Amino acid sequence: MSKAGQTRGRGRPRKFDERAVRQTIMETFWRKGYAATSLDDLSKATGLVRPSLYAAFGNKEAMFLRAMDDFVIRVQGDLARQIPRDATPEEALRATYMAMLAIYRDEPLEQARGCLVFSTAVAAAPLHPEIRSRLMQRVTQTDAQFRRLLDHLAPDATEDTRQAAAELAAATLHSLGLRVRAGTDPADLSRFAQHAARSISLLLQH
């Protein structure tokens, strides 16, 4: 990345494009993971010296937590554009999974990065309580988001069935991130996603 739009005037503090810097921080953590990303890596990627990074974004853990939030915002924006409003449960789940696979594989670059939250935060969680807490929050929120989707698309299914289906849908999403990170063939990933969407939709019919 370039110097993130930074300029320096005589006697004035360094200025930069905060949105561009946050994007670069997110991309760096996403590519390397939490432990393998050093402050020097972030400084080099953003073009900001370490004191400027600290002043603007806090320490490394704070930057990672914000990167997790920025990733979720990006994902939610992409999904809102991908899921048809009048979809069946199978169509909605399939669209969700295919949209997430495109993000996880960083298409069109085809870099198998997986999920920033569930592929990189998991490794850091045992030693960092704040990251573990944010990760658990995201697990709960993902379950709830699928539950709201299925409440809307399959209102005739029982409450217990919709809850079980939502949890399976979320577990499938987590598995896709892991499989991408592990280097699973794209055709196998697509087949897995479509079979899962079909199986979960059949569960809702009983």
GROMACS .gro file of C-alpha atoms in nm:
model
  206
    1MET     CA    1   0.000   0.000   0.000
    2SER     CA    2   0.101   0.359  -0.050
    3LYS     CA    3   0.159   0.587   0.246
    4ALA     CA    4  -0.217   0.583   0.314
    5GLY     CA    5  -0.264   0.940   0.201
    6GLN     CA    6  -0.034   1.088   0.463
    7THR     CA    7   0.101   1.442   0.437
    8ARG     CA    8   0.318   1.643   0.669
    9GLY     CA    9   0.316   2.016   0.708
   10ARG     CA   10   0.573   2.222   0.896
   11GLY     CA   11   0.490   2.207   1.267
   12ARG     CA   12   0.174   2.004   1.203
   13PRO     CA   13   0.096   1.647   1.305
   14ARG     CA   14   0.099   1.376   1.043
   15LYS     CA   15  -0.236   1.332   0.867
   16PHE     CA   16  -0.365   1.019   0.701
   17ASP     CA   17  -0.675   0.855   0.557
   18GLU     CA   18  -0.808   0.667   0.859
   19ARG     CA   19  -1.037   0.449   0.651
   20ALA     CA   20  -0.750   0.340   0.425
   21VAL     CA   21  -0.526   0.269   0.723
   22ARG     CA   22  -0.792   0.062   0.895
   23GLN     CA   23  -0.841  -0.136   0.574
   24THR     CA   24  -0.468  -0.202   0.557
   25ILE     CA   25  -0.453  -0.309   0.922
   26MET     CA   26  -0.740  -0.549   0.863
   27GLU     CA   27  -0.578  -0.692   0.550
   28THR     CA   28  -0.247  -0.741   0.731
   29PHE     CA   29  -0.400  -0.930   1.024
   30TRP     CA   30  -0.619  -1.130   0.786
   31ARG     CA   31  -0.319  -1.241   0.582
   32LYS     CA   32  -0.074  -1.314   0.864
   33GLY     CA   33  -0.287  -1.380   1.171
   34TYR     CA   34  -0.259  -1.210   1.508
   35ALA     CA   35   0.057  -1.364   1.653
   36ALA     CA   36   0.260  -1.341   1.331
   37THR     CA   37   0.174  -0.976   1.273
   38SER     CA   38   0.420  -0.742   1.441
   39LEU     CA   39   0.389  -0.372   1.501
   40ASP     CA   40   0.671  -0.328   1.250
   41ASP     CA   41   0.457  -0.516   0.994
   42LEU     CA   42   0.167  -0.281   1.059
   43SER     CA   43   0.392   0.023   1.046
   44LYS     CA   44   0.542  -0.086   0.715
   45ALA     CA   45   0.206  -0.173   0.563
   46THR     CA   46   0.036   0.151   0.662
   47GLY     CA   47   0.334   0.384   0.622
   48LEU     CA   48   0.277   0.515   0.975
   49VAL     CA   49   0.543   0.512   1.245
   50ARG     CA   50   0.459   0.312   1.556
   51PRO     CA   51   0.383   0.614   1.779
   52SER     CA   52   0.130   0.735   1.521
   53LEU     CA   53  -0.034   0.392   1.510
   54TYR     CA   54  -0.057   0.381   1.889
   55ALA     CA   55  -0.197   0.732   1.909
   56ALA     CA   56  -0.465   0.667   1.649
   57PHE     CA   57  -0.558   0.304   1.705
   58GLY     CA   58  -0.420   0.184   2.038
   59ASN     CA   59  -0.202  -0.121   2.094
   60LYS     CA   60  -0.183  -0.430   1.875
   61GLU     CA   61  -0.474  -0.605   2.047
   62ALA     CA   62  -0.694  -0.297   2.010
   63MET     CA   63  -0.607  -0.281   1.641
   64PHE     CA   64  -0.697  -0.647   1.596
   65LEU     CA   65  -1.030  -0.606   1.775
   66ARG     CA   66  -1.114  -0.316   1.549
   67ALA     CA   67  -1.005  -0.521   1.245
   68MET     CA   68  -1.250  -0.793   1.353
   69ASP     CA   69  -1.529  -0.536   1.368
   70ASP     CA   70  -1.433  -0.389   1.030
   71PHE     CA   71  -1.437  -0.735   0.874
   72VAL     CA   72  -1.786  -0.802   1.008
   73ILE     CA   73  -1.910  -0.471   0.864
   74ARG     CA   74  -1.766  -0.563   0.525
   75VAL     CA   75  -1.924  -0.908   0.534
   76GLN     CA   76  -2.267  -0.779   0.633
   77GLY     CA   77  -2.259  -0.526   0.350
   78ASP     CA   78  -2.171  -0.794   0.095
   79LEU     CA   79  -2.438  -1.033   0.221
   80ALA     CA   80  -2.708  -0.766   0.213
   81ARG     CA   81  -2.644  -0.733  -0.161
   82GLN     CA   82  -2.625  -1.107  -0.232
   83ILE     CA   83  -2.929  -1.262  -0.061
   84PRO     CA   84  -3.256  -1.235  -0.261
   85ARG     CA   85  -3.546  -1.095  -0.061
   86ASP     CA   86  -3.790  -1.364  -0.183
   87ALA     CA   87  -3.549  -1.657  -0.155
   88THR     CA   88  -3.629  -2.002  -0.024
   89PRO     CA   89  -3.422  -2.114   0.277
   90GLU     CA   90  -3.201  -2.325   0.049
   91GLU     CA   91  -3.148  -2.036  -0.194
   92ALA     CA   92  -3.069  -1.793   0.088
   93LEU     CA   93  -2.821  -2.028   0.254
   94ARG     CA   94  -2.656  -2.113  -0.075
   95ALA     CA   95  -2.624  -1.745  -0.164
   96THR     CA   96  -2.478  -1.673   0.180
   97TYR     CA   97  -2.221  -1.948   0.155
   98MET     CA   98  -2.115  -1.864  -0.200
   99ALA     CA   99  -2.079  -1.496  -0.110
  100MET     CA  100  -1.868  -1.587   0.192
  101LEU     CA  101  -1.653  -1.823  -0.013
  102ALA     CA  102  -1.575  -1.537  -0.248
  103ILE     CA  103  -1.460  -1.331   0.051
  104TYR     CA  104  -1.273  -1.617   0.215
  105ARG     CA  105  -1.088  -1.694  -0.108
  106ASP     CA  106  -1.036  -1.323  -0.178
  107GLU     CA  107  -1.168  -1.356  -0.532
  108PRO     CA  108  -1.049  -1.264  -0.791
  109LEU     CA  109  -0.702  -1.292  -0.632
  110GLU     CA  110  -0.781  -1.646  -0.512
  111GLN     CA  111  -0.584  -1.616  -0.191
  112ALA     CA  112  -0.707  -1.878   0.057
  113ARG     CA  113  -0.732  -1.658   0.364
  114GLY     CA  114  -1.047  -1.795   0.525
  115CYS     CA  115  -1.233  -1.584   0.781
  116LEU     CA  116  -1.055  -1.307   0.967
  117VAL     CA  117  -1.269  -1.372   1.275
  118PHE     CA  118  -1.302  -1.749   1.288
  119SER     CA  119  -0.976  -1.842   1.112
  120THR     CA  120  -0.735  -1.607   1.291
  121ALA     CA  121  -0.898  -1.502   1.620
  122VAL     CA  122  -0.935  -1.865   1.731
  123ALA     CA  123  -0.559  -1.908   1.763
  124ALA     CA  124  -0.523  -1.588   1.966
  125ALA     CA  125  -0.826  -1.640   2.192
  126PRO     CA  126  -0.670  -1.864   2.463
  127LEU     CA  127  -0.405  -1.606   2.555
  128HIS     CA  128  -0.608  -1.288   2.501
  129PRO     CA  129  -0.932  -1.260   2.701
  130GLU     CA  130  -1.059  -0.959   2.506
  131ILE     CA  131  -1.015  -1.141   2.176
  132ARG     CA  132  -1.180  -1.452   2.322
  133SER     CA  133  -1.473  -1.243   2.442
  134ARG     CA  134  -1.515  -1.076   2.102
  135LEU     CA  135  -1.491  -1.414   1.930
  136MET     CA  136  -1.763  -1.560   2.154
  137GLN     CA  137  -1.974  -1.255   2.081
  138ARG     CA  138  -1.937  -1.319   1.710
  139VAL     CA  139  -2.029  -1.688   1.752
  140THR     CA  140  -2.347  -1.586   1.933
  141GLN     CA  141  -2.429  -1.314   1.681
  142THR     CA  142  -2.379  -1.546   1.385
  143ASP     CA  143  -2.619  -1.800   1.534
  144ALA     CA  144  -2.871  -1.521   1.593
  145GLN     CA  145  -2.837  -1.382   1.241
  146PHE     CA  146  -2.910  -1.720   1.087
  147ARG     CA  147  -3.200  -1.764   1.328
  148ARG     CA  148  -3.353  -1.432   1.219
  149LEU     CA  149  -3.308  -1.530   0.854
  150LEU     CA  150  -3.479  -1.866   0.903
  151ASP     CA  151  -3.753  -1.718   1.122
  152HIS     CA  152  -3.837  -1.499   0.823
  153LEU     CA  153  -3.799  -1.761   0.550
  154ALA     CA  154  -3.936  -2.069   0.729
  155PRO     CA  155  -4.201  -1.944   0.975
  156ASP     CA  156  -4.395  -2.272   0.959
  157ALA     CA  157  -4.107  -2.476   1.104
  158THR     CA  158  -4.110  -2.529   1.479
  159GLU     CA  159  -3.903  -2.300   1.697
  160ASP     CA  160  -3.671  -2.583   1.799
  161THR     CA  161  -3.620  -2.681   1.436
  162ARG     CA  162  -3.539  -2.325   1.332
  163GLN     CA  163  -3.290  -2.294   1.619
  164ALA     CA  164  -3.120  -2.622   1.528
  165ALA     CA  165  -3.110  -2.524   1.162
  166ALA     CA  166  -2.962  -2.183   1.246
  167GLU     CA  167  -2.686  -2.342   1.454
  168LEU     CA  168  -2.608  -2.590   1.177
  169ALA     CA  169  -2.602  -2.307   0.924
  170ALA     CA  170  -2.355  -2.113   1.138
  171ALA     CA  171  -2.140  -2.423   1.193
  172THR     CA  172  -2.129  -2.476   0.817
  173LEU     CA  173  -2.008  -2.121   0.772
  174HIS     CA  174  -1.731  -2.172   1.028
  175SER     CA  175  -1.633  -2.494   0.853
  176LEU     CA  176  -1.611  -2.320   0.516
  177GLY     CA  177  -1.362  -2.070   0.657
  178LEU     CA  178  -1.149  -2.352   0.795
  179ARG     CA  179  -1.165  -2.550   0.471
  180VAL     CA  180  -1.062  -2.249   0.265
  181ARG     CA  181  -0.771  -2.181   0.498
  182ALA     CA  182  -0.666  -2.547   0.466
  183GLY     CA  183  -0.656  -2.522   0.086
  184THR     CA  184  -0.962  -2.726  -0.008
  185ASP     CA  185  -1.028  -2.733  -0.382
  186PRO     CA  186  -1.279  -2.463  -0.487
  187ALA     CA  187  -1.505  -2.715  -0.660
  188ASP     CA  188  -1.520  -2.924  -0.341
  189LEU     CA  189  -1.596  -2.612  -0.138
  190SER     CA  190  -1.883  -2.519  -0.366
  191ARG     CA  191  -2.023  -2.872  -0.354
  192PHE     CA  192  -1.998  -2.881   0.026
  193ALA     CA  193  -2.177  -2.546   0.056
  194GLN     CA  194  -2.460  -2.649  -0.177
  195HIS     CA  195  -2.511  -2.985  -0.007
  196ALA     CA  196  -2.519  -2.817   0.334
  197ALA     CA  197  -2.773  -2.559   0.218
  198ARG     CA  198  -2.995  -2.834   0.080
  199SER     CA  199  -2.967  -3.051   0.392
  200ILE     CA  200  -3.048  -2.765   0.629
  201SER     CA  201  -3.347  -2.660   0.418
  202LEU     CA  202  -3.480  -3.017   0.429
  203LEU     CA  203  -3.453  -3.014   0.807
  204LEU     CA  204  -3.685  -2.714   0.812
  205GLN     CA  205  -3.953  -2.909   0.626
  206HIS     CA  206  -3.997  -3.162   0.908
   0.00000   0.00000   0.00000
